[in-house]
Short mmCIF file of C-alpha atoms in Angstrom, two decimals:
data_model
loop_
_atom_site.label_atom_id
_atom_site.label_comp_id
_atom_site.label_asym_id
_atom_site.label_seq_id
_atom_site.Cartn_x
_atom_site.Cartn_y
_atom_site.Cartn_z
CA MET A 9 0.00 0.00 0.00
CA GLY A 10 3.04 2.21 -0.25
CA LYS A 11 3.42 2.89 3.47
CA PRO A 12 5.40 1.30 6.32
CA ILE A 13 3.18 -0.71 8.66
CA HIS A 14 4.02 1.55 11.62
CA ASP A 15 2.59 4.50 9.67
CA ILE A 16 -0.70 2.63 9.22
CA LEU A 17 -1.26 0.86 12.53
CA SER A 18 -1.32 2.38 15.99
CA ILE A 19 0.05 -0.11 18.55
CA TYR A 20 0.54 1.01 22.14
CA SER A 21 1.32 -0.57 25.50
CA LYS A 22 -0.42 -0.66 28.87
CA VAL A 23 0.72 -2.16 32.17
CA SER A 24 -1.93 -4.40 33.68
CA THR A 25 -2.75 -3.48 37.28
CA THR A 26 -5.23 -6.21 38.22
CA GLY A 27 -5.73 -9.96 37.91
CA ARG A 28 -3.17 -12.64 37.25
CA ASP A 29 -1.52 -10.46 34.59
CA ALA A 30 -0.86 -7.65 37.07
CA GLY A 31 2.49 -6.01 36.33
CA LYS A 32 2.70 -7.40 32.80
CA THR A 33 2.93 -5.14 29.77
CA LYS A 34 0.18 -5.66 27.21
CA TYR A 35 0.14 -4.29 23.70
CA TYR A 36 -3.04 -3.09 22.01
CA LEU A 37 -4.06 -2.04 18.57
CA LYS A 38 -6.55 0.73 17.84
CA SER A 39 -9.11 -0.67 15.40
CA PHE A 40 -9.96 1.40 12.32
CA ILE A 41 -13.63 0.71 12.98
CA PRO A 42 -15.41 -0.56 16.13
CA PHE A 43 -15.93 -4.31 16.50
CA SER A 44 -19.49 -5.67 16.48
CA SER A 45 -19.18 -5.87 20.27
CA GLY A 46 -18.53 -2.12 20.44
CA ASN A 47 -14.86 -2.47 21.40
CA GLU A 48 -12.45 -0.15 19.61
CA GLU A 49 -9.18 -1.75 20.67
CA VAL A 50 -7.83 -5.29 20.69
CA GLN A 51 -4.89 -6.92 22.46
CA VAL A 52 -2.18 -8.14 20.07
CA PHE A 53 0.55 -9.20 22.51
CA VAL A 54 1.14 -9.75 26.20
CA GLU A 55 4.53 -9.94 27.84
CA ASP A 56 5.61 -13.61 28.20
CA GLY A 57 2.30 -14.62 26.67
CA LYS A 58 0.19 -14.94 23.57
CA ALA A 59 0.53 -12.88 20.40
CA SER A 60 -2.24 -12.26 17.84
CA PRO A 61 -0.54 -11.52 14.52
CA GLU A 62 -3.78 -12.34 12.67
CA GLU A 63 -5.26 -9.17 14.17
CA ILE A 64 -2.58 -7.11 12.44
CA VAL A 65 -3.48 -8.86 9.17
CA ARG A 66 -7.15 -8.00 9.76
CA GLN A 67 -6.51 -4.32 10.46
CA LEU A 68 -4.33 -3.99 7.38
CA TRP A 69 -7.19 -5.43 5.34
CA VAL A 70 -9.65 -2.97 6.88
CA TYR A 71 -7.29 -0.11 5.99
CA LYS A 72 -6.98 -1.44 2.45
CA LEU A 73 -10.74 -1.88 2.06
CA ILE A 74 -11.33 1.74 3.06
CA HIS A 75 -8.40 3.49 1.40
CA GLN A 76 -7.83 1.36 -1.71
CA TYR A 77 -11.24 -0.10 -2.50
CA GLY A 78 -13.37 2.81 -1.32
CA TYR A 79 -15.65 1.09 1.20
CA LYS A 80 -17.19 3.16 4.00
CA ASP A 81 -16.76 2.49 7.72
CA ASP A 82 -20.49 1.85 8.19
CA GLU A 83 -20.52 -0.82 5.45
CA ILE A 84 -18.06 -3.08 7.31
CA ASP A 85 -18.53 -5.41 10.30
CA LEU A 86 -15.75 -6.95 12.41
CA GLU A 87 -16.33 -10.20 14.32
CA ALA A 88 -19.95 -10.46 13.15
CA GLY A 89 -21.71 -13.65 14.21
CA VAL A 90 -22.56 -16.14 11.47
CA GLN A 91 -25.79 -18.11 11.73
CA PHE A 92 -25.78 -21.68 10.38
CA GLY A 93 -29.39 -22.71 9.83
CA THR A 94 -31.28 -22.39 13.09
CA GLU A 95 -28.12 -22.32 15.18
CA VAL A 96 -25.72 -19.44 15.74
CA GLY A 97 -22.17 -20.49 14.95
CA THR A 98 -19.59 -20.34 17.72
CA LYS A 99 -17.23 -18.53 15.36
CA ALA A 100 -17.55 -15.11 13.82
CA ALA A 101 -16.43 -13.82 10.45
CA ASP A 102 -13.32 -11.66 10.70
CA ILE A 103 -14.58 -9.03 8.24
CA ILE A 104 -17.88 -8.70 6.36
CA ILE A 105 -18.35 -6.00 3.74
CA TYR A 106 -21.93 -5.16 2.74
CA THR A 107 -23.40 -3.60 -0.38
CA ASP A 108 -24.51 -0.54 1.64
CA ASN A 109 -24.82 0.79 5.21
CA THR A 110 -28.07 -1.10 5.91
CA LYS A 111 -25.81 -4.16 6.30
CA GLU A 112 -28.49 -6.44 4.88
CA THR A 113 -26.68 -7.87 1.85
CA PRO A 114 -23.17 -9.28 2.39
CA LYS A 115 -20.85 -8.66 -0.55
CA ILE A 116 -17.41 -9.86 0.60
CA ILE A 117 -16.20 -11.93 3.57
CA VAL A 118 -12.55 -11.84 4.64
CA GLU A 119 -10.94 -14.54 6.77
CA CYS A 120 -7.58 -13.55 8.27
CA LYS A 121 -4.89 -15.94 9.46
CA LYS A 122 -1.52 -15.39 11.04
CA PRO A 123 1.53 -15.52 8.73
CA ARG A 124 2.42 -18.96 7.36
CA ARG A 125 -0.97 -20.45 8.25
CA LYS A 126 -2.51 -22.34 5.33
CA ASP A 127 -5.84 -23.59 6.72
CA GLY A 128 -9.25 -21.92 6.73
CA ILE A 129 -10.50 -22.28 3.15
CA GLU A 130 -13.32 -24.68 4.06
CA GLN A 131 -14.31 -22.48 7.01
CA LEU A 132 -14.51 -19.51 4.66
CA LYS A 133 -16.71 -21.46 2.26
CA SER A 134 -19.12 -22.25 5.11
CA TYR A 135 -19.36 -18.52 5.87
CA MET A 136 -20.13 -17.80 2.22
CA ASN A 137 -22.87 -20.42 2.26
CA ALA A 138 -24.39 -19.11 5.48
CA LYS A 139 -24.27 -15.42 4.56
CA GLY A 140 -24.85 -15.74 0.81
CA ALA A 141 -21.83 -13.60 -0.07
CA PRO A 142 -20.58 -14.10 -3.67
CA VAL A 143 -16.95 -13.16 -2.90
CA ALA A 144 -14.62 -14.14 -0.07
CA VAL A 145 -10.96 -13.59 0.71
CA TRP A 146 -8.58 -15.86 2.60
CA SER A 147 -5.37 -14.11 3.65
CA ASN A 148 -2.40 -14.73 5.93
CA GLY A 149 -0.83 -11.36 5.14
CA SER A 150 1.57 -12.56 2.46
CA ASP A 151 -0.69 -14.93 0.50
CA SER A 152 -4.31 -14.38 -0.52
CA ILE A 153 -6.98 -16.41 -2.29
CA ILE A 154 -10.16 -14.76 -3.58
CA LEU A 155 -13.08 -17.16 -3.96
CA TYR A 156 -15.98 -16.34 -6.26
CA ARG A 157 -19.22 -18.29 -6.29
CA PRO A 158 -21.83 -17.12 -8.81
CA TYR A 159 -24.92 -18.06 -6.80
CA PRO A 160 -26.03 -20.83 -6.60
CA LYS A 161 -23.03 -22.49 -8.27
CA GLU A 162 -20.35 -24.46 -6.49
CA PHE A 163 -16.99 -23.08 -5.35
CA ASP A 164 -15.16 -23.58 -8.61
CA ASP A 165 -13.98 -20.08 -9.38
CA THR A 166 -11.62 -17.37 -8.16
CA LEU A 167 -10.94 -13.70 -8.89
CA PHE A 168 -7.63 -11.89 -9.34
CA ASP A 169 -8.95 -8.97 -7.24
CA ILE A 170 -11.99 -8.02 -5.17
CA PRO A 171 -14.66 -5.65 -6.49
CA ARG A 172 -14.31 -2.04 -5.42
CA ARG A 173 -17.19 -0.14 -3.87
CA GLY A 174 -19.86 0.18 -6.56
CA GLN A 175 -18.43 -2.71 -8.58
CA GLU A 176 -19.73 -6.24 -9.09
CA PRO A 177 -17.64 -9.41 -9.59
CA LYS A 178 -18.36 -9.24 -13.33
CA ASP A 179 -16.58 -5.87 -13.46
CA VAL A 180 -13.42 -7.54 -12.12
CA LEU A 181 -13.73 -10.43 -14.57
CA GLU A 182 -14.21 -8.11 -17.55
CA ALA A 183 -11.44 -5.65 -16.66
CA LYS A 184 -8.56 -5.60 -19.11
CA LYS A 185 -5.02 -5.69 -17.71
CA THR A 186 -1.67 -4.92 -19.25
CA VAL A 187 1.43 -6.98 -18.70
CA LEU A 188 2.90 -4.06 -16.72
CA GLN A 189 0.06 -4.30 -14.17
CA LEU A 190 0.69 -7.95 -13.34
CA ASN A 191 2.03 -8.84 -9.93
CA LYS A 192 5.74 -9.63 -10.11
CA ASP A 193 6.05 -10.65 -6.44
CA PHE A 194 4.55 -14.10 -5.97
CA ASN A 195 5.31 -17.59 -4.68
CA PHE A 196 5.15 -19.94 -7.67
CA LYS A 197 5.07 -23.07 -5.51
CA HIS A 198 2.05 -21.81 -3.56
CA ILE A 199 0.22 -20.91 -6.75
CA LEU A 200 0.65 -24.46 -8.06
CA GLN A 201 -0.62 -25.88 -4.77
CA TYR A 202 -3.67 -23.60 -4.80
CA LEU A 203 -4.41 -24.51 -8.42
CA GLU A 204 -4.33 -28.19 -7.56
CA GLU A 205 -6.52 -27.75 -4.47
CA LEU A 206 -9.10 -25.27 -5.77
CA VAL A 207 -9.35 -25.91 -9.49
CA LEU A 208 -8.23 -29.43 -10.30
CA ALA A 209 -9.05 -31.47 -7.19
CA ASP A 210 -11.26 -34.46 -8.04
CA SER A 211 -11.53 -33.24 -11.64
CA GLY A 212 -10.40 -36.58 -13.04
CA LYS A 213 -7.65 -34.83 -15.00
CA ASP A 214 -3.91 -35.25 -14.88
CA GLU A 215 -3.10 -32.25 -12.67
CA PHE A 216 0.44 -31.78 -13.96
CA ASN A 217 -0.61 -31.73 -17.62
CA GLU A 218 -3.49 -29.31 -16.99
CA ILE A 219 -1.36 -26.93 -14.92
CA PHE A 220 1.39 -27.10 -17.55
CA LYS A 221 -1.09 -26.02 -20.24
CA LEU A 222 -2.18 -23.03 -18.14
CA ILE A 223 1.41 -21.97 -17.43
CA PHE A 224 2.50 -22.42 -21.06
CA ALA A 225 -0.47 -20.36 -22.31
CA LYS A 226 0.12 -17.61 -19.75
CA ILE A 227 3.86 -17.29 -20.43
CA TRP A 228 3.23 -17.06 -24.18
CA ASP A 229 0.43 -14.49 -23.68
CA GLU A 230 2.63 -12.24 -21.52
CA LYS A 231 5.51 -12.50 -24.01
CA GLU A 232 3.18 -11.56 -26.87
CA ALA A 233 1.74 -8.65 -24.88
CA LEU A 234 5.19 -7.30 -24.09
CA GLU A 235 6.72 -7.74 -27.54
CA ASN A 236 3.92 -7.54 -30.12
CA ARG A 237 0.85 -5.75 -28.73
CA LYS A 238 0.90 -1.95 -28.79
CA ASN A 239 -1.26 -1.55 -25.67
CA LYS A 240 0.50 -4.51 -23.97
CA THR A 241 -2.89 -5.95 -22.93
CA VAL A 242 -2.91 -9.56 -21.76
CA GLU A 243 -5.64 -11.90 -22.98
CA PHE A 244 -5.16 -14.64 -20.37
CA GLY A 245 -8.10 -14.35 -17.97
CA LYS A 246 -11.57 -15.55 -17.09
CA ALA A 247 -14.94 -14.50 -18.45
CA LEU A 248 -18.41 -14.76 -16.91
CA ASP A 249 -19.17 -17.63 -19.27
CA PRO A 250 -16.90 -20.65 -18.53
CA ASP A 251 -17.13 -21.72 -22.19
CA ILE A 252 -15.62 -18.39 -23.23
CA THR A 253 -12.87 -18.86 -20.64
CA TYR A 254 -12.11 -22.32 -22.01
CA ASP A 255 -12.00 -21.11 -25.61
CA ARG A 256 -9.79 -18.15 -24.64
CA ILE A 257 -7.19 -20.17 -22.69
CA ASN A 258 -7.27 -23.07 -25.13
CA GLY A 259 -6.75 -20.64 -28.01
CA LEU A 260 -3.70 -19.15 -26.31
CA PHE A 261 -2.31 -22.61 -25.63
CA LYS A 262 -2.72 -23.62 -29.29
CA LYS A 263 -1.03 -20.42 -30.49
CA ALA A 264 1.83 -21.05 -28.07
CA CYS A 265 2.22 -24.61 -29.40
CA GLU A 266 2.14 -23.38 -33.01
CA THR A 267 4.80 -20.75 -32.28
CA PHE A 268 7.00 -23.28 -30.51
CA SER A 269 6.61 -25.82 -33.34
CA HIS A 270 7.39 -23.18 -35.95
CA ARG A 271 10.59 -22.14 -34.15
CA GLN A 272 11.63 -25.76 -33.75
CA LEU A 273 11.17 -26.27 -37.49
CA GLN A 274 13.24 -23.18 -38.29
CA THR A 275 16.02 -24.34 -35.95
CA ARG A 276 16.01 -27.75 -37.57
CA ARG A 277 16.24 -26.29 -41.05
CA LYS A 278 19.16 -24.06 -40.06
CA SER A 279 21.02 -26.98 -38.52
CA ASN A 280 20.60 -29.02 -41.72
CA MET A 281 21.93 -26.25 -43.99
CA SER A 282 25.37 -27.06 -45.42
CA ILE A 283 28.16 -24.63 -44.60
CA PRO A 284 30.25 -23.63 -47.68
CA GLU A 285 33.88 -24.64 -47.55
CA LYS A 286 36.56 -21.98 -47.24
CA LYS A 287 38.51 -21.30 -50.39
#
């Protein structure tokens, strides 16, 4: 977000004077918006005790939602209870963003984990089911996954970004990107693992071959955008219609194969050319 974390978050200490923690220093974080309980601060660390790094991840997301995506304070809930059928769940959603300040229609749910945690995807899906939100984000601060479920379809889709205030998921899907806008800081191993888990699990396909096709098509598309397209726009991406997505990616893969085959043929021809003898 272009700022050091200490310029975004306000963390301060207090010395506990009562209870079994008397004399210990506790560290608190001022929340950007009040929690559903009404609290405006949360403990993130206690001397010789427990730390809550996931709370820092949550507050950074709240800051980003407000300052980057344009959402208003009164359109966001923190620690809102989630009702599962006739029962109220024992857990609460970390962040819920609504379509407006009536807080009647959930738009995005965010589940925050501490750094290096990898679990929580299934929990997030259960929140989406219970609240009816079409978009949800799983994040541990460094890695993020954005789930998209076009109601009432299954969880078989993702987004590269969340909709801004006033946008719908289709606006994200239809947005054109240039190769210069693509994220250059990513963990390739994690991306492959997420692809296998979210897209190809139980598909009946050979995961390696399918992932290879996606990677091959994407690399070729970015190379073409950088070298041969004036506006440097990339074509690799999803559409609202899965058939269009298939045709788009498959078309890129075929073009990549044709280009590779053509270059191989040229190389072969050059290698078979006789070299004139020196006189």
